[in-house]
Amino acid sequence: MKKNEFSNLYFLNREIESIKKRIGDINYKIKFVNKYTPEEKNEFLKEEKMLSEMLLIKQKESITEHKKLEDIIEKIPSSRLRLIFAYRYINGLTFKQIAFSIGDCDESDVRKKHNAYLDEIKNKCIFS
């Protein structure tokens, strides 16, 4: 597991929310198709429903990937490290914010623990 794979969690959260908003926008537009002729209305509805279905598929893929990464964080043996990784990659906090959130006065200590764990699991992956 690499740092950029964990970083993907933050962006998956944003992507999932963006897709939800787009689907909501589509559903809103569908409510107001009465101004079209019946042929235009049918074509519009067909296109919007197709787009909505594509977005739902992408959303499910993103949620699956998100769940996989969250499961990896949940398997971290130390509760302190789990918090550090959750705050960092799920909530998108800086190391300084994480240190404050967990009651640590030194962000460098949080960063060192984070990086040491990444090195540890990286080495396990190489030699396993």
PDB file of C-alpha atoms in Angstrom:
ATOM      1  CA  MET A   1       0.000   0.000   0.000  1.00  0.00           C
ATOM      2  CA  LYS A   2       1.378   3.361  -0.999  1.00  0.00           C
ATOM      3  CA  LYS A   3       0.638   6.836   0.276  1.00  0.00           C
ATOM      4  CA  ASN A   4      -1.021   7.857  -2.997  1.00  0.00           C
ATOM      5  CA  GLU A   5      -3.442   4.924  -2.695  1.00  0.00           C
ATOM      6  CA  PHE A   6      -4.523   6.211   0.705  1.00  0.00           C
ATOM      7  CA  SER A   7      -4.702   9.747  -0.689  1.00  0.00           C
ATOM      8  CA  ASN A   8      -7.222   8.457  -3.186  1.00  0.00           C
ATOM      9  CA  LEU A   9      -9.717   8.088  -0.308  1.00  0.00           C
ATOM     10  CA  TYR A  10     -10.048  11.840   0.052  1.00  0.00           C
ATOM     11  CA  PHE A  11     -10.763  12.258  -3.644  1.00  0.00           C
ATOM     12  CA  LEU A  12     -13.152   9.298  -3.721  1.00  0.00           C
ATOM     13  CA  ASN A  13     -15.201  11.079  -1.039  1.00  0.00           C
ATOM     14  CA  ARG A  14     -15.338  14.177  -3.200  1.00  0.00           C
ATOM     15  CA  GLU A  15     -16.156  12.178  -6.332  1.00  0.00           C
ATOM     16  CA  ILE A  16     -19.013  10.332  -4.638  1.00  0.00           C
ATOM     17  CA  GLU A  17     -20.498  13.631  -3.441  1.00  0.00           C
ATOM     18  CA  SER A  18     -20.083  15.170  -6.899  1.00  0.00           C
ATOM     19  CA  ILE A  19     -21.886  12.252  -8.520  1.00  0.00           C
ATOM     20  CA  LYS A  20     -24.736  12.512  -5.991  1.00  0.00           C
ATOM     21  CA  LYS A  21     -25.113  16.178  -6.862  1.00  0.00           C
ATOM     22  CA  ARG A  22     -25.107  15.495 -10.605  1.00  0.00           C
ATOM     23  CA  ILE A  23     -27.758  12.792 -10.214  1.00  0.00           C
ATOM     24  CA  GLY A  24     -29.841  15.210  -8.136  1.00  0.00           C
ATOM     25  CA  ASP A  25     -29.482  17.861 -10.858  1.00  0.00           C
ATOM     26  CA  ILE A  26     -30.642  15.376 -13.493  1.00  0.00           C
ATOM     27  CA  ASN A  27     -33.662  14.382 -11.416  1.00  0.00           C
ATOM     28  CA  TYR A  28     -34.502  18.052 -10.937  1.00  0.00           C
ATOM     29  CA  LYS A  29     -34.291  18.759 -14.690  1.00  0.00           C
ATOM     30  CA  ILE A  30     -36.519  15.775 -15.451  1.00  0.00           C
ATOM     31  CA  LYS A  31     -39.320  17.365 -13.418  1.00  0.00           C
ATOM     32  CA  PHE A  32     -39.502  20.282 -15.844  1.00  0.00           C
ATOM     33  CA  VAL A  33     -39.633  18.606 -19.253  1.00  0.00           C
ATOM     34  CA  ASN A  34     -43.245  19.608 -19.922  1.00  0.00           C
ATOM     35  CA  LYS A  35     -42.096  22.528 -22.069  1.00  0.00           C
ATOM     36  CA  TYR A  36     -40.869  20.100 -24.747  1.00  0.00           C
ATOM     37  CA  THR A  37     -42.873  18.431 -27.498  1.00  0.00           C
ATOM     38  CA  PRO A  38     -43.617  14.749 -26.816  1.00  0.00           C
ATOM     39  CA  GLU A  39     -40.795  13.635 -29.153  1.00  0.00           C
ATOM     40  CA  GLU A  40     -38.293  16.040 -27.593  1.00  0.00           C
ATOM     41  CA  LYS A  41     -39.462  15.056 -24.142  1.00  0.00           C
ATOM     42  CA  ASN A  42     -38.928  11.345 -24.833  1.00  0.00           C
ATOM     43  CA  GLU A  43     -35.451  11.961 -26.271  1.00  0.00           C
ATOM     44  CA  PHE A  44     -34.507  14.225 -23.367  1.00  0.00           C
ATOM     45  CA  LEU A  45     -35.731  11.712 -20.786  1.00  0.00           C
ATOM     46  CA  LYS A  46     -33.902   8.873 -22.533  1.00  0.00           C
ATOM     47  CA  GLU A  47     -30.604  10.796 -22.551  1.00  0.00           C
ATOM     48  CA  GLU A  48     -30.931  11.972 -18.952  1.00  0.00           C
ATOM     49  CA  LYS A  49     -31.824   8.507 -17.682  1.00  0.00           C
ATOM     50  CA  MET A  50     -28.887   7.001 -19.565  1.00  0.00           C
ATOM     51  CA  LEU A  51     -26.543   9.596 -18.044  1.00  0.00           C
ATOM     52  CA  SER A  52     -28.020   8.962 -14.607  1.00  0.00           C
ATOM     53  CA  GLU A  53     -27.468   5.205 -14.977  1.00  0.00           C
ATOM     54  CA  MET A  54     -23.834   5.762 -16.018  1.00  0.00           C
ATOM     55  CA  LEU A  55     -23.303   8.006 -13.004  1.00  0.00           C
ATOM     56  CA  LEU A  56     -24.832   5.418 -10.673  1.00  0.00           C
ATOM     57  CA  ILE A  57     -22.436   2.777 -12.014  1.00  0.00           C
ATOM     58  CA  LYS A  58     -19.478   5.113 -11.466  1.00  0.00           C
ATOM     59  CA  GLN A  59     -20.741   5.956  -7.995  1.00  0.00           C
ATOM     60  CA  LYS A  60     -20.965   2.255  -7.072  1.00  0.00           C
ATOM     61  CA  GLU A  61     -17.400   1.707  -8.338  1.00  0.00           C
ATOM     62  CA  SER A  62     -16.162   4.655  -6.281  1.00  0.00           C
ATOM     63  CA  ILE A  63     -17.978   3.448  -3.166  1.00  0.00           C
ATOM     64  CA  THR A  64     -16.482  -0.037  -3.602  1.00  0.00           C
ATOM     65  CA  GLU A  65     -12.955   1.396  -3.907  1.00  0.00           C
ATOM     66  CA  HIS A  66     -13.595   3.689  -0.941  1.00  0.00           C
ATOM     67  CA  LYS A  67     -14.789   0.759   1.181  1.00  0.00           C
ATOM     68  CA  LYS A  68     -11.703  -1.261   0.257  1.00  0.00           C
ATOM     69  CA  LEU A  69      -9.384   1.523   1.418  1.00  0.00           C
ATOM     70  CA  GLU A  70     -11.387   2.133   4.594  1.00  0.00           C
ATOM     71  CA  ASP A  71     -11.163  -1.597   5.362  1.00  0.00           C
ATOM     72  CA  ILE A  72      -7.376  -1.379   5.083  1.00  0.00           C
ATOM     73  CA  ILE A  73      -7.355   1.499   7.571  1.00  0.00           C
ATOM     74  CA  GLU A  74      -9.615  -0.471   9.928  1.00  0.00           C
ATOM     75  CA  LYS A  75      -7.078  -3.322   9.927  1.00  0.00           C
ATOM     76  CA  ILE A  76      -4.294  -1.095  11.263  1.00  0.00           C
ATOM     77  CA  PRO A  77      -3.485  -2.662  14.645  1.00  0.00           C
ATOM     78  CA  SER A  78      -2.972   0.560  16.627  1.00  0.00           C
ATOM     79  CA  SER A  79      -6.003   2.726  17.392  1.00  0.00           C
ATOM     80  CA  ARG A  80      -3.756   5.807  17.361  1.00  0.00           C
ATOM     81  CA  LEU A  81      -2.495   4.980  13.876  1.00  0.00           C
ATOM     82  CA  ARG A  82      -6.035   4.215  12.702  1.00  0.00           C
ATOM     83  CA  LEU A  83      -7.058   7.677  13.853  1.00  0.00           C
ATOM     84  CA  ILE A  84      -4.070   9.286  12.153  1.00  0.00           C
ATOM     85  CA  PHE A  85      -4.825   7.536   8.863  1.00  0.00           C
ATOM     86  CA  ALA A  86      -8.573   8.160   9.071  1.00  0.00           C
ATOM     87  CA  TYR A  87      -8.102  11.847   9.839  1.00  0.00           C
ATOM     88  CA  ARG A  88      -5.518  12.184   7.099  1.00  0.00           C
ATOM     89  CA  TYR A  89      -7.137  10.248   4.273  1.00  0.00           C
ATOM     90  CA  ILE A  90     -10.849  10.220   5.024  1.00  0.00           C
ATOM     91  CA  ASN A  91     -11.179  13.692   6.524  1.00  0.00           C
ATOM     92  CA  GLY A  92      -8.282  15.288   4.620  1.00  0.00           C
ATOM     93  CA  LEU A  93      -6.708  16.916   7.690  1.00  0.00           C
ATOM     94  CA  THR A  94      -3.153  18.210   7.789  1.00  0.00           C
ATOM     95  CA  PHE A  95      -0.665  16.660  10.198  1.00  0.00           C
ATOM     96  CA  LYS A  96      -0.944  19.740  12.392  1.00  0.00           C
ATOM     97  CA  GLN A  97      -4.736  19.378  12.538  1.00  0.00           C
ATOM     98  CA  ILE A  98      -4.384  15.664  13.266  1.00  0.00           C
ATOM     99  CA  ALA A  99      -1.954  16.332  16.117  1.00  0.00           C
ATOM    100  CA  PHE A 100      -4.413  18.806  17.620  1.00  0.00           C
ATOM    101  CA  SER A 101      -7.338  16.377  17.153  1.00  0.00           C
ATOM    102  CA  ILE A 102      -5.650  13.464  18.910  1.00  0.00           C
ATOM    103  CA  GLY A 103      -4.150  15.563  21.693  1.00  0.00           C
ATOM    104  CA  ASP A 104      -0.575  15.472  20.476  1.00  0.00           C
ATOM    105  CA  CYS A 105       1.398  18.702  20.682  1.00  0.00           C
ATOM    106  CA  ASP A 106       3.857  17.909  17.904  1.00  0.00           C
ATOM    107  CA  GLU A 107       2.807  17.436  14.303  1.00  0.00           C
ATOM    108  CA  SER A 108       6.223  15.965  13.454  1.00  0.00           C
ATOM    109  CA  ASP A 109       5.537  13.061  15.814  1.00  0.00           C
ATOM    110  CA  VAL A 110       2.282  12.330  13.999  1.00  0.00           C
ATOM    111  CA  ARG A 111       4.018  12.570  10.625  1.00  0.00           C
ATOM    112  CA  LYS A 112       6.830  10.236  11.778  1.00  0.00           C
ATOM    113  CA  LYS A 113       4.369   7.622  13.034  1.00  0.00           C
ATOM    114  CA  HIS A 114       2.421   7.889   9.778  1.00  0.00           C
ATOM    115  CA  ASN A 115       5.510   7.552   7.587  1.00  0.00           C
ATOM    116  CA  ALA A 116       6.992   4.753   9.692  1.00  0.00           C
ATOM    117  CA  TYR A 117       3.791   2.730   9.317  1.00  0.00           C
ATOM    118  CA  LEU A 118       3.739   3.321   5.553  1.00  0.00           C
ATOM    119  CA  ASP A 119       7.354   2.099   5.372  1.00  0.00           C
ATOM    120  CA  GLU A 120       6.479  -0.913   7.500  1.00  0.00           C
ATOM    121  CA  ILE A 121       3.600  -2.040   5.309  1.00  0.00           C
ATOM    122  CA  LYS A 122       5.535  -1.245   2.152  1.00  0.00           C
ATOM    123  CA  ASN A 123       8.359  -3.545   3.312  1.00  0.00           C
ATOM    124  CA  LYS A 124       5.851  -6.273   4.240  1.00  0.00           C
ATOM    125  CA  CYS A 125       4.367  -6.108   0.753  1.00  0.00           C
ATOM    126  CA  ILE A 126       7.774  -6.401  -0.866  1.00  0.00           C
ATOM    127  CA  PHE A 127       8.926  -9.362   1.229  1.00  0.00           C
ATOM    128  CA  SER A 128       5.615 -11.205   1.662  1.00  0.00           C
TER     129      SER A 128
END
